[in-house]
Short mmCIF file of C-alpha atoms in Angstrom, two decimals:
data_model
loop_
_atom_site.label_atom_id
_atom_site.label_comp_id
_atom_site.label_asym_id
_atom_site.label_seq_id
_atom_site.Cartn_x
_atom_site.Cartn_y
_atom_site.Cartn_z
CA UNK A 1 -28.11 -9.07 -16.76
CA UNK A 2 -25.26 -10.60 -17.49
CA UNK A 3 -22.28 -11.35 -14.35
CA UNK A 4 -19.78 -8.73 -13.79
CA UNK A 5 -16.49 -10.95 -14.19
CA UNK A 6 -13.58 -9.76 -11.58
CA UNK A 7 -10.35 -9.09 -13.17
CA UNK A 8 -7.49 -10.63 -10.95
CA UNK A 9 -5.24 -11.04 -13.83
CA UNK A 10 -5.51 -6.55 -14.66
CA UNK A 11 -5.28 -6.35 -11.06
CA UNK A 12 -2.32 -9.17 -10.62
CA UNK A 13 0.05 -6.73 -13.17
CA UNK A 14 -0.69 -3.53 -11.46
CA UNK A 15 1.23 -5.45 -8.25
CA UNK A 16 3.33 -6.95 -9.96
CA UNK A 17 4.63 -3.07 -11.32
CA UNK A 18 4.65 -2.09 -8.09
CA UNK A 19 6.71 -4.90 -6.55
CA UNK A 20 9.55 -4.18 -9.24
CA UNK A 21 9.69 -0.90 -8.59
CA UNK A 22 10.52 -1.78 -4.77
CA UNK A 23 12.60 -4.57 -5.42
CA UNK A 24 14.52 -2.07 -7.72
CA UNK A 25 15.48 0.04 -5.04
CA UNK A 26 16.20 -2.38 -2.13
CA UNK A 27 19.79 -2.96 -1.07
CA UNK A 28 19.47 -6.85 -1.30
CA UNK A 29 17.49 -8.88 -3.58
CA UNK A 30 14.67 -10.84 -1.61
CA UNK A 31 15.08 -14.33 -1.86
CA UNK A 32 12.22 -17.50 -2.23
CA UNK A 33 12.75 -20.97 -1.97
CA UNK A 34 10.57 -23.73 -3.09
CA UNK A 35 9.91 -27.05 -1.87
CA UNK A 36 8.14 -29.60 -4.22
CA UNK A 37 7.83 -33.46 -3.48
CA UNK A 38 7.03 -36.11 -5.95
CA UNK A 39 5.89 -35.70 -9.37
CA UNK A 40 2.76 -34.19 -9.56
CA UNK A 41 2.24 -31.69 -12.58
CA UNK A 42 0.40 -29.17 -11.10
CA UNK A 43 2.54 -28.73 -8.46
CA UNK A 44 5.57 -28.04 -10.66
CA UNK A 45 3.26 -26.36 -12.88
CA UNK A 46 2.35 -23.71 -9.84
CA UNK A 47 5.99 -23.35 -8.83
CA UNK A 48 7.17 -22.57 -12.08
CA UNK A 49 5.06 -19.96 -12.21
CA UNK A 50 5.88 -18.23 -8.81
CA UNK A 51 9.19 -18.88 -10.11
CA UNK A 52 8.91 -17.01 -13.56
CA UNK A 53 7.30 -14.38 -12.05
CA UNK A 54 9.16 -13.39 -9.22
CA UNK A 55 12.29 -13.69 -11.41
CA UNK A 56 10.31 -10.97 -13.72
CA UNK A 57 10.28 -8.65 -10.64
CA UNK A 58 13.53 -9.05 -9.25
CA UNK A 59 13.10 -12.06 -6.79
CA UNK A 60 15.90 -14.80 -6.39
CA UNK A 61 14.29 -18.20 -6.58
CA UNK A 62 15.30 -21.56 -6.44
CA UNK A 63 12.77 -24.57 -6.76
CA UNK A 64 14.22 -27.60 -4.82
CA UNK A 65 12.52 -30.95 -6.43
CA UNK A 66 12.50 -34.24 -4.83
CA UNK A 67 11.12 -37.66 -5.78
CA UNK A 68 7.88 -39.04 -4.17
CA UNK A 69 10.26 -41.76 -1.70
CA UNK A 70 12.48 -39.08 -1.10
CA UNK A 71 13.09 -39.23 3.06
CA UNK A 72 10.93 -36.62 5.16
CA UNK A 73 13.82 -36.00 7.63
CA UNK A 74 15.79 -34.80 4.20
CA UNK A 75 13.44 -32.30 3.35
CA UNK A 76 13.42 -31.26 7.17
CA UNK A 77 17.05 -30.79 7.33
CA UNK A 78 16.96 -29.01 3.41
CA UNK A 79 14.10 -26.83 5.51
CA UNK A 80 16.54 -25.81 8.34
CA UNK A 81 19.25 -25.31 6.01
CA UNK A 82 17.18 -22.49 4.41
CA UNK A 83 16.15 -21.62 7.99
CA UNK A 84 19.76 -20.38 8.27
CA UNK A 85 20.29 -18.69 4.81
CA UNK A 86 20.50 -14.99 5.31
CA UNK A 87 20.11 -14.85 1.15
CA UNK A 88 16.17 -16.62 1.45
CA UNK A 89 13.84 -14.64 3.10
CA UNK A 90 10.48 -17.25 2.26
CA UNK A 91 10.27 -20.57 2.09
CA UNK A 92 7.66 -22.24 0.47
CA UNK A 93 6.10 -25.65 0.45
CA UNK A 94 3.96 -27.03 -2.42
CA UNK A 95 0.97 -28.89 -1.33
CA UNK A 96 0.18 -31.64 -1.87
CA UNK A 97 2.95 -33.31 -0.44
CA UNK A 98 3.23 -37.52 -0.82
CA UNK A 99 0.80 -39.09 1.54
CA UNK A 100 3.47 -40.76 3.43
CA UNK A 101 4.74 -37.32 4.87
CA UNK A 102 3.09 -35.78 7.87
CA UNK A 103 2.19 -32.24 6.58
CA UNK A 104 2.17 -30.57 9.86
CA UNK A 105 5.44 -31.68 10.84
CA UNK A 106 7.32 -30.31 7.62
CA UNK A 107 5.20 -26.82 7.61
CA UNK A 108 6.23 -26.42 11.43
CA UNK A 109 10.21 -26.80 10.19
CA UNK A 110 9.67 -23.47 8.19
CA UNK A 111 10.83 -20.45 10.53
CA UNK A 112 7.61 -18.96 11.04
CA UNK A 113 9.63 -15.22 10.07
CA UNK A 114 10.28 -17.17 6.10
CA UNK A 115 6.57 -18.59 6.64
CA UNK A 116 5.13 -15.90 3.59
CA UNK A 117 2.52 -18.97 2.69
CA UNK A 118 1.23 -18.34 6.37
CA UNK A 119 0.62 -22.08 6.92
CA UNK A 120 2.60 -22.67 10.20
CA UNK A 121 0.70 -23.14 13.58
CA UNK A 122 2.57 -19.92 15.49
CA UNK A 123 1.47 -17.35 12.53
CA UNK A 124 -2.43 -19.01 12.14
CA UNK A 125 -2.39 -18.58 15.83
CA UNK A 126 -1.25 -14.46 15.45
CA UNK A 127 -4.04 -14.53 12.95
CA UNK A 128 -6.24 -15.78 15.80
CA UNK A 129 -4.83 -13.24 18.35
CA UNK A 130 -5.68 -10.69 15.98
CA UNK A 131 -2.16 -9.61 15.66
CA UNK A 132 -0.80 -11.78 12.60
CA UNK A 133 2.88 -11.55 11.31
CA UNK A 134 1.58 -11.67 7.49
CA UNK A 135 -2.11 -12.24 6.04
CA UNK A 136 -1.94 -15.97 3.55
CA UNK A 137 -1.84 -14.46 0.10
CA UNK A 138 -5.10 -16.40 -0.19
CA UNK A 139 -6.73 -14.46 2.25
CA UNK A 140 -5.38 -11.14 0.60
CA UNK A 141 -6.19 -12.45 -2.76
CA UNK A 142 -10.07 -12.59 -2.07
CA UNK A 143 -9.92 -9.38 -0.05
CA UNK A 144 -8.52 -7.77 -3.68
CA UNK A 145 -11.20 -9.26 -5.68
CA UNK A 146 -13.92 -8.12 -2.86
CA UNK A 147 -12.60 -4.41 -3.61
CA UNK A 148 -12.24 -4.84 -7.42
CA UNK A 149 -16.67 -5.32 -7.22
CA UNK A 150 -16.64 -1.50 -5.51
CA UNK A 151 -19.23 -2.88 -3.69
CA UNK A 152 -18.23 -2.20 0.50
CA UNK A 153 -16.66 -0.01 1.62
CA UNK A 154 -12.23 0.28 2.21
CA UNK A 155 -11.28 0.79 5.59
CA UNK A 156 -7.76 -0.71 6.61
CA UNK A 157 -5.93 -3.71 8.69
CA UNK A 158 -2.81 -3.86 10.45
CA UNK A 159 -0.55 -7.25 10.33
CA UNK A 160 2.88 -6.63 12.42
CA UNK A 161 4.21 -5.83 9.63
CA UNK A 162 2.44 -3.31 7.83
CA UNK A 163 -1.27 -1.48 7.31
CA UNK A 164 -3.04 -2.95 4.26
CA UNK A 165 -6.53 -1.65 2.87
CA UNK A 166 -9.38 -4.10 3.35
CA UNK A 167 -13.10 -4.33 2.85
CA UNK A 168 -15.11 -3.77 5.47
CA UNK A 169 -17.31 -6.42 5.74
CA UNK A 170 -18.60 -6.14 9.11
CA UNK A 171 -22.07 -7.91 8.90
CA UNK A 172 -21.78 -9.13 5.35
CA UNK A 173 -22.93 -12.96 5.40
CA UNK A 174 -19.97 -14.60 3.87
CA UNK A 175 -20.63 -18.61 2.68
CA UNK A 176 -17.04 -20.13 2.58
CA UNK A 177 -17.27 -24.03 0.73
CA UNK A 178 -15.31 -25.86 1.71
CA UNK A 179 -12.90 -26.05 5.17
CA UNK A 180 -9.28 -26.99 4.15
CA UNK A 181 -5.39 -25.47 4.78
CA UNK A 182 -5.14 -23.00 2.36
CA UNK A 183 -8.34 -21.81 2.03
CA UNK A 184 -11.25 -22.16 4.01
CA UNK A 185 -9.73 -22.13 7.52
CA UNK A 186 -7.67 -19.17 6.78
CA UNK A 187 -10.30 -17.29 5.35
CA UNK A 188 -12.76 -17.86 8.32
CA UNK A 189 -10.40 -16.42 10.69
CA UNK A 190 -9.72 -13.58 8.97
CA UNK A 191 -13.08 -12.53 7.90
CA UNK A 192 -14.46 -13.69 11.54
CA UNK A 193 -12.16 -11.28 12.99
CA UNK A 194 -12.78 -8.30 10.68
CA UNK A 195 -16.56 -8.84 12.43
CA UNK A 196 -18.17 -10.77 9.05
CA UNK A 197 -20.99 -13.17 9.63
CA UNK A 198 -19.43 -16.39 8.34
CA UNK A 199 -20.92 -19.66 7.42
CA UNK A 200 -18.78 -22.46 6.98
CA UNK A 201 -20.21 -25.70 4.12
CA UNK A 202 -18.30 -29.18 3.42
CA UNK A 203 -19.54 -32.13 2.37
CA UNK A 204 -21.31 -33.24 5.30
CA UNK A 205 -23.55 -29.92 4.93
CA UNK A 206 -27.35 -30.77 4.56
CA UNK A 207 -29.31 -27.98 2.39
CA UNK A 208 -26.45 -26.32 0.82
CA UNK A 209 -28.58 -24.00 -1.18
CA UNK A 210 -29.94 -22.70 1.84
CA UNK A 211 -26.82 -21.42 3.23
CA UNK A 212 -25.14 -20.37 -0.16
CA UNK A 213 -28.98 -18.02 -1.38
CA UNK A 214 -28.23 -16.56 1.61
CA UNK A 215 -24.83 -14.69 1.00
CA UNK A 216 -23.81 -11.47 0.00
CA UNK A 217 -20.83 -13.25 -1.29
CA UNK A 218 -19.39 -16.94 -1.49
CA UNK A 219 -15.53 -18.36 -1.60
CA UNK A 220 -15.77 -21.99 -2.90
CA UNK A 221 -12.42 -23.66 -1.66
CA UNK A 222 -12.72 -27.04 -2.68
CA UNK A 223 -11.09 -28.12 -5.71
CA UNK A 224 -14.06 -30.57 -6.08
CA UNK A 225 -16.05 -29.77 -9.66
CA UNK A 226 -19.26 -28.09 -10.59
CA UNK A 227 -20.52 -28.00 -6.58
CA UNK A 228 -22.39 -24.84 -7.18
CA UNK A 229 -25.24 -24.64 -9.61
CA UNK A 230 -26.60 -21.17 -11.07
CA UNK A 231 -29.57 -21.34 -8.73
CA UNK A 232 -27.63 -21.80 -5.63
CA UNK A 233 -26.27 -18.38 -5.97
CA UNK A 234 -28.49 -14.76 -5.26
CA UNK A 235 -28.45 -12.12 -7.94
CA UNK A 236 -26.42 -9.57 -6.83
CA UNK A 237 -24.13 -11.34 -4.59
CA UNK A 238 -20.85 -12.10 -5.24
CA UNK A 239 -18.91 -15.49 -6.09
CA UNK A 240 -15.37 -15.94 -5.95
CA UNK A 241 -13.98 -19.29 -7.12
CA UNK A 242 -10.72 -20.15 -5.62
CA UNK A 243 -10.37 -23.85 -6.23
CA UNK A 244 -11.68 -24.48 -9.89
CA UNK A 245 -14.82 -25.51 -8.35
CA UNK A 246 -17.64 -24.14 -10.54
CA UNK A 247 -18.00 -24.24 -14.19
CA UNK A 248 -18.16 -20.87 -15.15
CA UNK A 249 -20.26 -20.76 -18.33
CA UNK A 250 -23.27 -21.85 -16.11
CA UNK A 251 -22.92 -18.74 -14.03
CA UNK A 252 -22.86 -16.12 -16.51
CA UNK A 253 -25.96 -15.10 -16.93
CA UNK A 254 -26.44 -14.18 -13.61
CA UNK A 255 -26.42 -10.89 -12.24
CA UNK A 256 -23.62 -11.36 -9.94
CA UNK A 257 -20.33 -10.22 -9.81
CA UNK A 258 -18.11 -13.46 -10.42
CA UNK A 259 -14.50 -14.34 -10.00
CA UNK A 260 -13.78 -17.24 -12.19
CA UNK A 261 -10.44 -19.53 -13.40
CA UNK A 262 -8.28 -19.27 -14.78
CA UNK A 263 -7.21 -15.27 -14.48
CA UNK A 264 -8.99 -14.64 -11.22
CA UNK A 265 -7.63 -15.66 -7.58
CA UNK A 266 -4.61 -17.66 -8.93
CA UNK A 267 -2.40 -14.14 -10.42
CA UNK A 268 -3.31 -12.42 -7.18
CA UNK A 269 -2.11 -14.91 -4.85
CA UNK A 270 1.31 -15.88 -6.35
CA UNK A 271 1.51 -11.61 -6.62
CA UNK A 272 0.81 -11.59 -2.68
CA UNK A 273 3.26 -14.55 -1.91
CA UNK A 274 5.57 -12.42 -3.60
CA UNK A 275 4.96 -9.19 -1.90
CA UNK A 276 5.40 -11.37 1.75
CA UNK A 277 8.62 -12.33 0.48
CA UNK A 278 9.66 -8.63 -0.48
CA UNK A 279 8.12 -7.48 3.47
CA UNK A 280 9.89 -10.29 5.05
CA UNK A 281 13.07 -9.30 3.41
CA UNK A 282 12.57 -5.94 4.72
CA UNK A 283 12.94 -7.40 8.19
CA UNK A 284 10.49 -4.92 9.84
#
C-alpha cells in the first residue's frame, strides 16, 4: 500500500477561514510583532509568511529587522517597548538568533501574556504544571495532523485560556527525534502529560531503529537530513516530519500515514501562532 499523506495545507485554510471570521467581528484588530536578527533567508523567509498571512485574516503585523552586530540590550529594550504596546498582543522571536546573543535571556524579555510562540520559561513551566497559558503552535500543529489520520480517538484539553480538542493518546508509544526548543521538548511535555508513552532519540541514541519500529507514531524534530530510512518506520504507524528531516519519496511506499514538507506541519503552525495571537488579544 501506498502512505496515506496528511494534508496540513487543506487543514491550514479551513483555520485560517475561521480566524477571519473572528477577527471580523472583534472590536480591535489583534496585533503581532516580529523580531528577526541578522540576515538569514529562512528566517525572513518564515516571517514573511506569518506576516502575509495574518495580514490575509485581519492581523496587524510589523516585522522589526536588525543586522547580525546589532546590540542585544537594543533588541531587549525594542522587546519591552512592545511589552507596553496595548496595540501588540504577541510578540515573536525568529530563531535562530546570531550566536553572540544569549537566547534565553531575549525570550525571557517577552511578557509571558504576548509569549503566543510559548518559548518563555514561566509558560513551559504552566505546561509542566499541567495548567499552561497557551499550547506552542508546534505542539497544536502535530496534535491536528494526529486527528487528520482518524486514527485515536478526540477527547479534549484545557489551557487557561480555552478547551481545545485533542487526541487521546494515552498509551500510544510516541518516538520524538530529536530534543530541541521548538520542538522536541515541547512536545514531550505535552504528550507526557496527556499520559502518552514517550521516547525521546538525539544523536547520542544507540539503535535508533529499535526505538523508532517501535512507535505507533514518530515526530522527527531535527532539521538534520534523511535521519530516517523506510525501514526504520512500522507499517501502519504514523510519521510526522516537522523539521525537513526525511526525504519523502523514500517513504511512500509504505503503508503509513505520513506528514511530509513542504504543506504539512509548517501551514498549521503559523495558522496556530495566529490563533494565540487572536486568544491573547481576547484577554481572557
Amino acid at each position: 500500500m501506498a502512505a496515506q499523506l496528511i494534508d496540513g495545507k487543506e487543514r491550514s485554510i479551513t483555520l485560517l477561514e475561521q480566524m477571519r471570521d473572528e477577527v471580523s467581528s472583534l472590536e480591535q484588530k489583534p496585533g503581532l510583532a516580529s523580531i528577526v536578527v541578522g540576515n538569514d533567508p529562512n528566517s525572513h523567509l518564515y516571517v514573511d509568511i506569518k506576516k502575509r498571512t495574518a495580514e490575509e485574516i485581519g492581523l496587524h503585523f510589523q516585522k522589526f529587522s536588525y543586522p547580525t552586530n546589532f546590540e542585544a540590550s537594543l533588541v531587549a529594550q525594542q522587546i519591552q517597548e512592545l511589552n507596553a504596546d496595548a496595540g501588540i498582543h504577541g510578540i515573536l522571536i525568529q530563531l535562530p538568533l546570531p550566536p553572540q546573543y544569549n537566547r534565553s535571556d531575549i525570550l525571557k524579555q517577552v511578557h509571558p501574556f504576548k509569549d503566543v510562540d510559548v518559548l518563555h520559561p514561566k509558560n513551559l513551566g504552566l505546561l509542566m504544571e499541567g495548567s499552561p497559558r497557551f499550547l506552542s503552535p508546534v505542539v497544536r500543529a502535530v496534535n491536528d495532523a494526529i486527528m487528520l489520520t482518524g486514527k485515536y480517538p478526540v477527547t479534549r484539553f484545557d489551557t487557561q485560556k480555552e478547551e481545545i480538542e485533542i487526541a487521546d493518546l494515552t498509551g500510544v508509544n510516541v518516538t520524538l527525534v530529536g530534543s530541541g526548543l521548538l520542538v522536541g521538548r515541547p512536545l514531550a511535555q505535552f504528550l507526557s502529560l496527556i499520559k502518552a508513552t514517550v521516547t525521546i532519540v538525539n544523536e547520542e541514541t544507540q539503535n535508533l531503529t529499535q526505538h523508532t519500529k517501535s512507535a505507533d507514531i514518530i515526530v522527527t524534530g531535527t532539521n538534520s537530513s534523511d535521519v530516517l530510512q523506510p525501514e526504520d518506520v512500522t507499517d501502519g504507524s504514523i510519521l510526522i516530519d516537522v523539521g525537513y528531516d526525511i526525504i519523502a519519496d523514500k517513504f511512500m511506499d509504505k503503508d503509513i500515514f505520513l506528514s511530509k514538507n513542504p504543506g504539512g506541519i509548517g501551514p498549521l503552525t503559523v495558522a496556530y501562532l495566529l490563533k494565540n495571537t487572536i486568544t491573547a488579544s481576547k484577554n481572557v
